[in-house]
Amino acid sequence: MKTMKGLFLAVAVGLAGVFGAGVLAGCASTQASAPVALNFSESDFVEIGSDLASTLVSDAAFATLGNGKRKVVAIGHIEKPATLNIDTDRITRKITQKMKNSGKFILTSAISANGARDSMTRDVRKLRDDDEVNQETIAQKETILAPNYSLAGKITQNVVRMSDGSAYSEYVFALFVTDLTTGLVFWEDEKVVKKAAQRVKVAF
């Protein structure tokens, strides 16, 4: 009788061990994952800026520019979500570099949507009453050129989840050029960049 009880006890313990191991194995195989967007590299910024600038400088709206007829461009607002860690200056620099190289545009650093990019243009004018500075070397009034155009835009991000559980981030870089005399948009284009998301897995 004691032998039978011992046998039943051994079987019960064994089954409990098997089921317990199965439950634990099931828990270990259950994983949560969250998409983490990859960072943009310098080559990404070069490609985005080059593609957008190419369509800009070749647009028919600016066909008559060049041959000494450069137009002044100021940087306007480049909107983006606060959570999006992208330096918008890196994008605009790539675009304005190609704009300047086209011979059709020149960039002003004295005026922009976020204030002067270089304050020295106005700082030197504050020396007009300084007796220690040769006044003939200081720029006269009404010499700062107002911009003809502004370059502005918006960057958005959308996380796309696939049926197989994978995900990728879709970034849209939409920019446009506004004629500041008329308020008309002379050019606009967008560049879509897809980044495969890394998946961070946490076992339960």
XYZ file of N, CA, C and O in Angstrom:
816
model
N 0.838 -1.221 0.000
C 0.000 0.000 0.000
C 0.857 1.249 0.000
O 0.625 2.195 -0.711
N 1.897 1.209 0.826
C 2.806 2.354 0.868
C 3.524 2.492 -0.454
O 3.817 3.590 -0.925
N 3.782 1.313 -1.052
C 4.485 1.348 -2.345
C 3.636 2.023 -3.411
O 4.113 2.812 -4.220
N 2.308 1.678 -3.415
C 1.389 2.283 -4.383
C 1.279 3.780 -4.166
O 1.269 4.573 -5.101
N 1.212 4.206 -2.913
C 1.122 5.643 -2.625
C 2.367 6.368 -3.091
O 2.330 7.465 -3.630
N 3.522 5.715 -2.903
C 4.785 6.325 -3.341
C 4.824 6.454 -4.842
O 5.314 7.437 -5.397
N 4.278 5.440 -5.537
C 4.264 5.467 -7.001
C 3.389 6.602 -7.516
O 3.755 7.344 -8.412
N 2.163 6.711 -6.911
C 1.257 7.781 -7.312
C 1.884 9.145 -7.065
O 1.747 10.076 -7.852
N 2.586 9.280 -5.960
C 3.221 10.552 -5.615
C 4.310 10.889 -6.621
O 4.444 12.028 -7.067
N 5.092 9.894 -7.024
C 6.172 10.121 -7.991
C 5.613 10.555 -9.336
O 6.134 11.450 -10.003
N 4.488 9.871 -9.753
C 3.855 10.230 -11.028
C 3.323 11.655 -10.984
O 3.459 12.436 -11.925
N 2.683 12.012 -9.858
C 2.114 13.357 -9.717
C 3.190 14.423 -9.794
O 3.047 15.450 -10.448
N 4.304 14.154 -9.098
C 5.409 15.112 -9.120
C 5.980 15.235 -10.523
O 6.299 16.314 -11.012
N 6.086 14.124 -11.226
C 6.630 14.132 -12.581
C 5.753 14.921 -13.529
O 6.221 15.711 -14.336
N 4.423 14.697 -13.442
C 3.494 15.428 -14.304
C 3.537 16.917 -14.019
O 3.497 17.756 -14.914
N 3.609 17.249 -12.722
C 3.689 18.665 -12.354
C 4.932 19.302 -12.942
O 4.922 20.438 -13.413
N 6.020 18.545 -12.922
C 7.266 19.065 -13.479
C 7.154 19.291 -14.969
O 7.620 20.283 -15.515
N 6.508 18.307 -15.658
C 6.345 18.435 -17.109
C 5.492 19.636 -17.466
O 5.827 20.464 -18.312
N 4.310 19.746 -16.803
C 3.412 20.870 -17.084
C 4.053 22.192 -16.707
O 3.896 23.199 -17.380
N 4.760 22.191 -15.583
C 5.414 23.425 -15.147
C 6.449 23.878 -16.143
O 6.562 25.060 -16.466
N 7.238 22.913 -16.654
C 8.252 23.253 -17.641
C 7.616 23.786 -18.905
O 8.108 24.713 -19.539
N 6.449 23.176 -19.281
C 5.762 23.648 -20.481
C 5.278 25.064 -20.327
O 5.356 25.874 -21.233
N 4.723 25.354 -19.135
C 4.228 26.710 -18.887
C 5.365 27.711 -18.938
O 5.276 28.778 -19.528
N 6.489 27.347 -18.281
C 7.636 28.244 -18.268
C 8.193 28.438 -19.664
O 8.584 29.542 -20.052
N 8.221 27.362 -20.441
C 8.721 27.469 -21.807
C 7.829 28.382 -22.619
O 8.292 29.189 -23.432
N 6.497 28.257 -22.404
C 5.566 29.121 -23.118
C 5.776 30.563 -22.763
O 5.726 31.455 -23.606
N 6.028 30.831 -21.484
C 6.260 32.210 -21.050
C 7.542 32.759 -21.654
O 7.618 33.916 -22.048
N 8.558 31.908 -21.716
C 9.841 32.373 -22.239
C 9.750 32.691 -23.715
O 10.451 33.555 -24.221
N 8.860 31.975 -24.442
C 8.752 32.202 -25.881
C 7.863 33.389 -26.203
O 7.779 33.813 -27.339
N 7.137 33.889 -25.214
C 6.295 35.072 -25.430
C 7.143 36.320 -25.303
O 7.720 36.587 -24.272
N 7.232 37.096 -26.381
C 8.107 38.259 -26.403
C 7.360 39.503 -26.864
O 6.485 39.436 -27.716
N 7.715 40.624 -26.272
C 7.146 41.897 -26.699
C 8.222 42.630 -27.475
O 9.398 42.567 -27.142
N 7.847 43.303 -28.544
C 8.820 44.033 -29.344
C 8.288 45.406 -29.707
O 7.095 45.602 -29.855
N 9.183 46.339 -29.819
C 8.811 47.708 -30.181
C 9.749 48.204 -31.261
O 10.958 47.985 -31.185
N 9.231 48.860 -32.319
C 10.099 49.349 -33.386
C 10.938 50.525 -32.918
O 10.460 51.424 -32.250
N 12.209 50.481 -33.262
C 13.109 51.589 -32.944
C 13.697 52.084 -34.259
O 14.403 51.350 -34.946
N 13.420 53.322 -34.640
C 13.860 53.851 -35.921
C 15.375 53.983 -35.955
O 16.004 54.363 -34.973
N 15.959 53.636 -37.080
C 17.392 53.781 -37.241
C 17.744 55.244 -37.439
O 16.966 56.026 -37.972
N 18.951 55.615 -37.022
C 19.396 56.989 -37.193
C 19.729 57.258 -38.653
O 20.079 56.357 -39.409
N 19.657 58.547 -39.032
C 20.017 58.943 -40.377
C 21.522 59.170 -40.447
O 22.120 59.765 -39.549
N 22.126 58.713 -41.511
C 23.556 58.892 -41.718
C 23.793 60.114 -42.602
O 22.861 60.675 -43.182
N 25.051 60.502 -42.730
C 25.396 61.634 -43.584
C 25.009 61.356 -45.032
O 24.549 62.255 -45.740
N 25.161 60.114 -45.472
C 24.787 59.767 -46.848
C 23.288 59.924 -47.074
O 22.858 60.268 -48.179
N 22.494 59.694 -46.038
C 21.045 59.902 -46.147
C 20.735 61.369 -46.403
O 19.935 61.714 -47.282
N 21.372 62.249 -45.620
C 21.130 63.682 -45.780
C 21.603 64.172 -47.145
O 20.968 65.029 -47.767
N 22.720 63.635 -47.623
C 23.224 64.018 -48.943
C 22.231 63.620 -50.024
O 21.933 64.400 -50.941
N 21.702 62.403 -49.929
C 20.758 61.916 -50.934
C 19.457 62.714 -50.915
O 18.946 63.113 -51.966
N 18.932 62.956 -49.712
C 17.673 63.711 -49.595
C 17.848 65.127 -50.139
O 17.048 65.608 -50.955
N 18.906 65.809 -49.688
C 19.141 67.175 -50.132
C 19.406 67.262 -51.613
O 18.904 68.167 -52.300
N 20.185 66.317 -52.148
C 20.526 66.335 -53.568
C 19.300 66.115 -54.443
O 19.106 66.808 -55.450
N 18.470 65.150 -54.055
C 17.269 64.856 -54.852
C 16.309 66.037 -54.871
O 15.766 66.399 -55.931
N 16.077 66.640 -53.714
C 15.150 67.771 -53.649
C 15.726 68.987 -54.371
O 15.016 69.685 -55.111
N 17.006 69.258 -54.167
C 17.623 70.424 -54.804
C 17.661 70.293 -56.324
O 17.533 71.289 -57.042
N 17.820 69.076 -56.818
C 17.875 68.857 -58.268
C 16.574 69.261 -58.942
O 16.578 69.911 -59.996
N 15.447 68.872 -58.336
C 14.163 69.255 -58.925
C 13.902 70.744 -58.761
O 13.245 71.359 -59.599
N 14.450 71.328 -57.676
C 14.251 72.758 -57.422
C 14.956 73.613 -58.475
O 14.344 74.461 -59.119
N 16.260 73.393 -58.640
C 17.040 74.261 -59.539
C 16.677 74.056 -60.997
O 16.912 74.943 -61.836
N 16.104 72.893 -61.327
C 15.717 72.639 -62.717
C 14.272 72.992 -63.012
O 13.813 72.850 -64.159
N 13.540 73.473 -61.992
C 12.131 73.810 -62.186
C 11.988 74.971 -63.161
O 12.775 75.920 -63.156
N 10.941 74.897 -63.992
C 10.714 75.924 -65.007
C 10.484 77.309 -64.403
O 10.734 78.328 -65.064
N 10.032 77.355 -63.154
C 9.777 78.647 -62.507
C 11.053 79.468 -62.346
O 10.998 80.693 -62.239
N 12.211 78.779 -62.342
C 13.482 79.473 -62.144
C 14.365 79.410 -63.389
O 15.572 79.631 -63.310
N 13.758 79.114 -64.524
C 14.523 78.926 -65.758
C 15.243 80.200 -66.198
O 16.304 80.140 -66.815
N 14.688 81.367 -65.895
C 15.285 82.629 -66.345
C 16.355 83.142 -65.394
O 16.996 84.160 -65.691
N 16.546 82.477 -64.273
C 17.553 82.924 -63.313
C 18.942 82.467 -63.763
O 19.089 81.574 -64.575
N 19.956 83.087 -63.202
C 21.335 82.785 -63.575
C 21.924 83.935 -64.363
O 21.268 84.968 -64.594
N 23.166 83.790 -64.796
C 23.848 84.846 -65.543
C 23.805 86.171 -64.787
O 23.492 87.222 -65.353
N 24.123 86.084 -63.468
C 24.151 87.299 -62.659
C 22.816 87.691 -62.074
O 22.710 88.710 -61.388
N 21.771 86.901 -62.315
C 20.434 87.226 -61.810
C 20.082 86.326 -60.622
O 19.029 85.697 -60.588
N 20.953 86.284 -59.659
C 20.701 85.458 -58.480
C 19.582 86.043 -57.620
O 19.487 87.260 -57.473
N 18.777 85.166 -57.046
C 17.727 85.577 -56.127
C 18.128 85.207 -54.701
O 18.766 84.173 -54.463
N 17.761 86.068 -53.752
C 18.124 85.870 -52.347
C 17.118 84.938 -51.678
O 15.900 85.150 -51.782
N 17.629 83.934 -50.985
C 16.781 82.937 -50.317
C 17.017 82.973 -48.815
O 18.161 83.024 -48.355
N 15.930 82.959 -48.053
C 16.006 82.877 -46.586
C 15.416 81.539 -46.156
O 14.517 81.000 -46.808
N 15.927 81.006 -45.058
C 15.407 79.742 -44.525
C 14.175 80.022 -43.677
O 14.224 80.787 -42.720
N 13.062 79.415 -44.047
C 11.828 79.559 -43.279
C 11.715 78.462 -42.234
O 12.701 77.812 -41.878
N 10.517 78.220 -41.750
C 10.291 77.192 -40.732
C 10.312 75.801 -41.368
O 9.654 75.562 -42.380
N 11.065 74.903 -40.766
C 11.033 73.491 -41.135
C 10.390 72.765 -39.960
O 11.018 72.522 -38.936
N 9.120 72.441 -40.091
C 8.386 71.815 -38.995
C 8.715 70.327 -38.884
O 8.958 69.665 -39.885
N 8.697 69.836 -37.650
C 8.873 68.402 -37.411
C 8.355 68.077 -36.020
O 8.296 68.948 -35.156
N 7.960 66.832 -35.789
C 7.513 66.442 -34.441
C 8.643 66.624 -33.434
O 9.815 66.399 -33.753
N 8.287 67.036 -32.237
C 9.299 67.258 -31.197
C 10.061 65.983 -30.862
O 11.214 66.034 -30.425
N 9.424 64.843 -31.071
C 10.058 63.561 -30.739
C 10.988 63.063 -31.837
O 11.700 62.081 -31.645
N 10.982 63.738 -32.979
C 11.795 63.303 -34.110
C 13.181 63.930 -34.023
O 13.343 65.140 -34.157
N 14.184 63.093 -33.816
C 15.543 63.581 -33.603
C 16.293 63.725 -34.930
O 17.148 62.906 -35.277
N 15.940 64.758 -35.680
C 16.598 65.053 -36.954
C 16.989 66.523 -36.970
O 16.180 67.401 -36.667
N 18.248 66.793 -37.286
C 18.743 68.161 -37.373
C 18.320 68.740 -38.718
O 18.870 68.375 -39.762
N 17.333 69.629 -38.712
C 16.821 70.178 -39.968
C 17.863 71.014 -40.707
O 17.796 71.145 -41.938
N 18.824 71.571 -39.986
C 19.874 72.353 -40.639
C 20.695 71.491 -41.599
O 21.183 71.981 -42.621
N 20.852 70.227 -41.267
C 21.630 69.345 -42.132
C 20.923 69.129 -43.466
O 21.581 68.969 -44.503
N 19.592 69.132 -43.442
C 18.826 68.990 -44.675
C 18.903 70.267 -45.500
O 19.205 70.245 -46.697
N 18.613 71.405 -44.855
C 18.587 72.669 -45.601
C 19.963 73.040 -46.145
O 20.067 73.621 -47.225
N 21.025 72.688 -45.398
C 22.378 73.001 -45.889
C 22.676 72.258 -47.186
O 23.282 72.821 -48.110
N 22.272 70.987 -47.252
C 22.517 70.220 -48.463
C 21.759 70.815 -49.652
O 22.253 70.815 -50.785
N 20.571 71.333 -49.381
C 19.761 71.914 -50.460
C 20.315 73.268 -50.886
O 20.483 73.531 -52.083
N 20.604 74.135 -49.916
C 21.077 75.477 -50.268
C 22.460 75.439 -50.911
O 22.783 76.315 -51.727
N 23.272 74.451 -50.580
C 24.575 74.330 -51.231
C 24.407 74.131 -52.731
O 25.099 74.765 -53.541
N 23.484 73.261 -53.096
C 23.254 73.007 -54.518
C 22.537 74.183 -55.173
O 22.761 74.466 -56.359
N 21.689 74.874 -54.421
C 21.021 76.062 -54.954
C 22.050 77.140 -55.309
O 21.987 77.758 -56.373
N 23.009 77.350 -54.409
C 24.061 78.347 -54.656
C 24.956 77.934 -55.821
O 25.335 78.760 -56.647
N 25.281 76.642 -55.877
C 26.145 76.164 -56.949
C 25.491 76.252 -58.322
O 26.193 76.235 -59.342
N 24.171 76.353 -58.349
C 23.469 76.459 -59.630
C 23.644 77.829 -60.269
O 23.382 78.005 -61.469
N 24.086 78.825 -59.470
C 24.238 80.177 -59.992
C 22.936 80.956 -60.044
O 22.902 82.103 -60.512
N 21.856 80.360 -59.527
C 20.549 81.017 -59.576
C 20.144 81.648 -58.250
O 19.277 82.528 -58.229
N 20.741 81.186 -57.158
C 20.312 81.633 -55.838
C 21.513 81.996 -54.970
O 22.627 81.524 -55.194
N 21.257 82.832 -53.983
C 22.240 83.155 -52.954
C 21.510 83.159 -51.616
O 20.362 83.606 -51.529
N 22.135 82.631 -50.591
C 21.488 82.494 -49.285
C 21.835 83.667 -48.383
O 22.978 84.106 -48.337
N 20.842 84.205 -47.688
C 21.092 85.249 -46.704
C 21.204 84.636 -45.307
O 20.420 83.756 -44.944
N 22.205 85.095 -44.556
C 22.344 84.645 -43.175
C 21.870 85.717 -42.200
O 21.863 85.505 -40.989
N 21.458 86.856 -42.740
C 21.017 87.967 -41.891
C 19.552 87.844 -41.496
O 19.114 88.425 -40.504
N 18.790 87.060 -42.276
C 17.345 86.948 -42.046
C 16.927 85.484 -42.197
O 17.302 84.817 -43.159
N 16.182 84.993 -41.227
C 15.586 83.659 -41.321
C 14.395 83.597 -40.376
O 14.185 84.511 -39.570
N 13.638 82.536 -40.470
C 12.449 82.398 -39.625
C 12.807 82.338 -38.146
O 12.027 82.766 -37.288
N 13.994 81.840 -37.837
C 14.423 81.715 -36.443
C 15.421 82.797 -36.045
O 16.169 82.638 -35.081
N 15.416 83.908 -36.767
C 16.364 84.986 -36.485
C 17.594 84.846 -37.359
O 17.727 83.891 -38.131
N 18.481 85.798 -37.260
C 19.683 85.789 -38.095
C 20.514 84.547 -37.824
O 20.765 84.186 -36.680
N 20.960 83.900 -38.897
C 21.833 82.743 -38.737
C 23.238 83.194 -38.359
O 24.005 82.436 -37.782
N 23.575 84.425 -38.724
C 24.851 85.027 -38.336
C 24.545 86.455 -37.878
O 24.205 87.309 -38.688
N 24.663 86.708 -36.594
C 24.295 88.012 -36.032
C 25.291 89.117 -36.359
O 24.998 90.293 -36.144
N 26.464 88.771 -36.900
C 27.497 89.776 -37.147
C 27.065 90.835 -38.157
O 27.528 91.976 -38.099
N 26.179 90.482 -39.080
C 25.707 91.467 -40.058
C 25.104 92.675 -39.360
O 25.334 93.827 -39.757
N 24.362 92.426 -38.306
C 23.760 93.530 -37.548
C 24.673 94.018 -36.420
O 24.643 95.195 -36.061
N 25.495 93.130 -35.894
C 26.378 93.523 -34.800
C 27.368 94.603 -35.233
O 27.642 95.548 -34.471
N 27.915 94.485 -36.442
C 28.894 95.488 -36.885
C 28.241 96.854 -37.080
O 28.899 97.892 -36.946
N 26.952 96.856 -37.371
C 26.250 98.128 -37.556
C 26.032 98.863 -36.235
O 25.755 100.064 -36.230
N 26.174 98.150 -35.130
C 26.051 98.786 -33.820
C 27.296 99.603 -33.463
O 27.322 100.300 -32.453
N 28.317 99.520 -34.314
C 29.560 100.252 -34.068
C 29.580 101.623 -34.745
O 30.613 102.291 -34.764
N 28.449 102.037 -35.262
C 28.406 103.317 -35.986
C 28.724 104.516 -35.102
O 29.168 105.544 -35.589
N 28.523 104.399 -33.829
C 28.818 105.517 -32.909
C 30.102 105.288 -32.120
O 30.392 106.025 -31.170
N 30.855 104.275 -32.521
C 32.105 103.968 -31.812
C 33.253 104.756 -32.449
O 33.607 104.538 -33.617
N 33.851 105.658 -31.681
C 34.926 106.510 -32.196
C 36.183 105.724 -32.528
O 37.069 106.221 -33.239
N 36.311 104.509 -31.988
C 37.505 103.706 -32.220
C 37.451 102.952 -33.547
O 38.434 102.343 -33.967
N 36.311 102.995 -34.214
C 36.138 102.260 -35.461
C 36.030 103.232 -36.631
O 35.309 104.235 -36.552
N 36.778 102.957 -37.671
C 36.710 103.781 -38.883
C 35.307 103.676 -39.466
O 34.914 102.636 -39.993
N 34.572 104.744 -39.400
C 33.168 104.725 -39.812
C 32.992 104.477 -41.307
O 31.943 104.024 -41.750
N 34.038 104.760 -42.090
C 33.935 104.538 -43.530
C 33.942 103.045 -43.882
O 33.575 102.667 -44.996
N 34.383 102.218 -42.914
C 34.428 100.773 -43.170
C 33.164 100.056 -42.706
O 33.043 98.846 -42.898
N 32.259 100.805 -42.101
C 31.009 100.202 -41.633
C 29.944 100.341 -42.709
O 29.809 101.407 -43.332
N 29.188 99.293 -42.943
C 28.150 99.305 -43.979
C 27.148 100.419 -43.733
O 26.786 100.715 -42.589
N 26.717 101.021 -44.794
C 25.724 102.081 -44.699
C 24.345 101.488 -44.433
O 24.132 100.277 -44.538
N 23.415 102.356 -44.098
C 22.037 101.909 -43.875
C 21.405 101.481 -45.201
O 21.812 101.917 -46.271
N 20.406 100.650 -45.088
C 19.638 100.147 -46.233
C 20.493 99.327 -47.208
O 20.273 99.340 -48.419
N 21.453 98.620 -46.675
C 22.308 97.792 -47.531
C 22.048 96.294 -47.377
O 22.537 95.500 -48.188
N 21.336 95.908 -46.332
C 20.987 94.489 -46.178
C 19.871 94.161 -47.166
O 18.846 94.838 -47.201
N 20.084 93.130 -47.951
C 19.093 92.755 -48.954
C 18.011 91.855 -48.357
O 18.323 90.868 -47.672
N 16.770 92.207 -48.617
C 15.651 91.365 -48.188
C 15.576 90.143 -49.103
O 15.932 90.218 -50.286
N 15.140 89.013 -48.594
C 15.049 87.805 -49.427
C 13.921 87.884 -50.442
O 12.875 88.488 -50.193
N 14.154 87.262 -51.580
C 13.112 87.128 -52.601
C 12.262 85.895 -52.372
O 11.059 85.886 -52.656
N 12.910 84.850 -51.851
C 12.231 83.578 -51.635
C 12.527 83.045 -50.234
O 13.523 83.435 -49.609
N 11.658 82.169 -49.781
C 11.919 81.435 -48.540
C 11.836 79.946 -48.840
O 11.028 79.506 -49.672
N 12.699 79.189 -48.167
C 12.691 77.730 -48.267
C 12.153 77.188 -46.955
O 12.753 77.391 -45.893
N 11.022 76.527 -46.998
C 10.379 76.021 -45.784
C 9.837 74.625 -46.057
O 9.878 74.132 -47.186
N 9.328 73.997 -45.010
C 8.776 72.669 -45.221
C 8.377 71.963 -43.948
O 8.239 72.576 -42.884
N 8.223 70.659 -44.063
C 7.758 69.853 -42.940
C 8.294 68.436 -43.067
O 8.377 67.889 -44.173
N 8.677 67.867 -41.927
C 9.147 66.485 -41.883
C 8.187 65.689 -41.001
O 7.897 66.085 -39.877
N 7.692 64.585 -41.519
C 6.770 63.752 -40.755
C 7.283 62.313 -40.722
O 8.068 61.890 -41.571
N 6.819 61.574 -39.725
C 7.203 60.175 -39.571
C 5.962 59.334 -39.314
O 5.069 59.728 -38.566
N 5.928 58.170 -39.943
C 4.824 57.237 -39.731
C 5.394 55.837 -39.597
O 6.171 55.396 -40.446
N 5.051 55.145 -38.527
C 5.508 53.772 -38.313
C 4.492 52.825 -38.943
O 3.315 52.829 -38.588
N 4.941 52.014 -39.880
C 4.086 51.069 -40.582
C 4.380 49.659 -40.065
O 5.525 49.206 -40.097
N 3.361 48.996 -39.574
C 3.521 47.639 -39.051
C 2.971 46.639 -40.065
O 1.855 46.781 -40.557
N 3.769 45.617 -40.352
C 3.392 44.613 -41.332
C 2.668 43.453 -40.646
O 2.728 43.285 -39.423
N 1.996 42.626 -41.458
C 1.225 41.507 -40.912
C 2.112 40.444 -40.266
O 1.662 39.687 -39.421
N 3.393 40.404 -40.675
C 4.287 39.404 -40.096
C 4.934 39.881 -38.799
O 5.801 39.202 -38.239
N 4.520 41.041 -38.316
C 5.047 41.564 -37.065
C 6.208 42.515 -37.233
O 6.620 43.185 -36.284
N 6.770 42.597 -38.441
C 7.868 43.526 -38.677
C 7.314 44.937 -38.830
O 6.101 45.141 -38.959
N 8.208 45.914 -38.814
C 7.772 47.304 -38.923
C 8.861 48.140 -39.569
O 10.039 47.771 -39.562
N 8.457 49.238 -40.154
C 9.433 50.191 -40.683
C 8.891 51.606 -40.505
O 7.689 51.815 -40.362
N 9.811 52.553 -40.473
C 9.429 53.955 -40.329
C 9.484 54.633 -41.693
O 10.448 54.467 -42.438
N 8.455 55.377 -41.993
C 8.372 56.106 -43.255
C 8.493 57.604 -42.961
O 7.661 58.170 -42.254
N 9.538 58.220 -43.469
C 9.781 59.646 -43.256
C 9.478 60.403 -44.539
O 9.930 60.023 -45.615
N 8.721 61.484 -44.416
C 8.396 62.312 -45.570
C 9.011 63.689 -45.370
O 8.692 64.391 -44.411
N 9.905 64.054 -46.286
C 10.545 65.372 -46.268
C 9.877 66.210 -47.358
O 10.163 66.038 -48.540
N 8.961 67.084 -46.961
C 8.211 67.919 -47.905
C 8.672 69.364 -47.783
O 8.546 69.968 -46.713
N 9.208 69.918 -48.864
C 9.710 71.292 -48.847
C 9.078 72.112 -49.965
O 8.609 71.556 -50.966
N 9.097 73.420 -49.783
C 8.544 74.297 -50.812
C 9.242 75.656 -50.772
O 9.806 76.064 -49.755
N 9.216 76.344 -51.899
C 9.809 77.679 -52.033
C 8.687 78.678 -52.307
O 7.871 78.481 -53.213
N 8.649 79.734 -51.495
C 7.614 80.754 -51.618
C 8.215 82.059 -52.131
O 9.269 82.497 -51.657
N 7.542 82.671 -53.107
C 7.902 84.012 -53.567
C 7.391 84.992 -52.509
O 6.179 85.116 -52.302
N 8.298 85.682 -51.826
C 7.900 86.528 -50.697
C 7.236 87.826 -51.127
O 6.676 88.532 -50.292
N 7.266 88.131 -52.402
C 6.562 89.319 -52.898
C 5.084 89.023 -53.093
O 4.216 89.815 -52.713
N 4.799 87.863 -53.663
C 3.410 87.523 -53.982
C 2.805 86.511 -53.016
O 1.581 86.374 -52.957
N 3.657 85.789 -52.285
C 3.152 84.731 -51.404
C 2.836 83.449 -52.141
O 2.311 82.502 -51.543
N 3.182 83.390 -53.423
C 2.892 82.205 -54.226
C 3.998 81.164 -54.067
O 5.181 81.494 -53.964
N 3.590 79.898 -54.064
C 4.555 78.800 -53.989
C 5.046 78.509 -55.403
O 4.280 78.080 -56.262
N 6.332 78.727 -55.623
C 6.919 78.521 -56.949
C 7.399 77.095 -57.164
O 7.555 76.651 -58.288
N 7.687 76.398 -56.079
C 8.170 75.019 -56.197
C 7.835 74.267 -54.926
O 7.839 74.837 -53.833
N 7.539 72.979 -55.074
C 7.363 72.094 -53.919
C 7.614 70.657 -54.357
O 7.333 70.280 -55.499
N 8.166 69.899 -53.461
C 8.455 68.498 -53.752
C 8.631 67.775 -52.417
O 8.726 68.404 -51.366
N 8.655 66.453 -52.485
C 8.863 65.681 -51.273
C 9.722 64.461 -51.567
O 9.775 63.968 -52.692
N 10.388 64.017 -50.539
C 11.244 62.835 -50.614
C 10.805 61.891 -49.504
O 10.738 62.277 -48.334
N 10.503 60.651 -49.869
C 10.073 59.652 -48.898
C 11.227 58.690 -48.642
O 11.811 58.138 -49.579
N 11.551 58.506 -47.381
C 12.633 57.603 -46.982
C 12.058 56.558 -46.031
O 11.397 56.905 -45.047
N 12.320 55.299 -46.323
C 11.854 54.214 -45.460
C 13.040 53.602 -44.731
O 14.075 53.314 -45.332
N 12.865 53.437 -43.439
C 13.907 52.852 -42.609
C 13.350 51.616 -41.911
O 12.339 51.707 -41.205
N 14.009 50.473 -42.108
C 13.590 49.265 -41.414
C 13.814 49.454 -39.929
O 14.862 49.943 -39.507
N 12.844 49.091 -39.140
C 12.933 49.297 -37.692
C 13.610 48.114 -37.027
O 13.373 46.962 -37.370
N 14.468 48.412 -36.074
C 15.049 47.383 -35.219
C 13.987 46.967 -34.215
O 13.191 47.780 -33.771
N 14.035 45.726 -33.818
C 13.042 45.265 -32.859
C 13.732 44.876 -31.572
O 14.639 44.052 -31.541
N 13.312 45.495 -30.482
C 13.868 45.199 -29.162
C 12.939 44.176 -28.487
O 11.784 44.473 -28.212
N 13.440 42.984 -28.222
C 12.611 41.910 -27.683
C 12.847 41.719 -26.198
O 13.966 41.714 -25.720
N 11.766 41.566 -25.485
C 11.841 41.369 -24.035
C 11.066 40.092 -23.699
O 9.873 39.985 -23.991
N 11.723 39.133 -23.110
C 11.072 37.859 -22.768
C 10.365 37.983 -21.429
O 10.845 38.616 -20.509
N 9.194 37.340 -21.348
C 8.435 37.324 -20.107
C 8.678 36.014 -19.371
O 8.778 34.972 -19.986
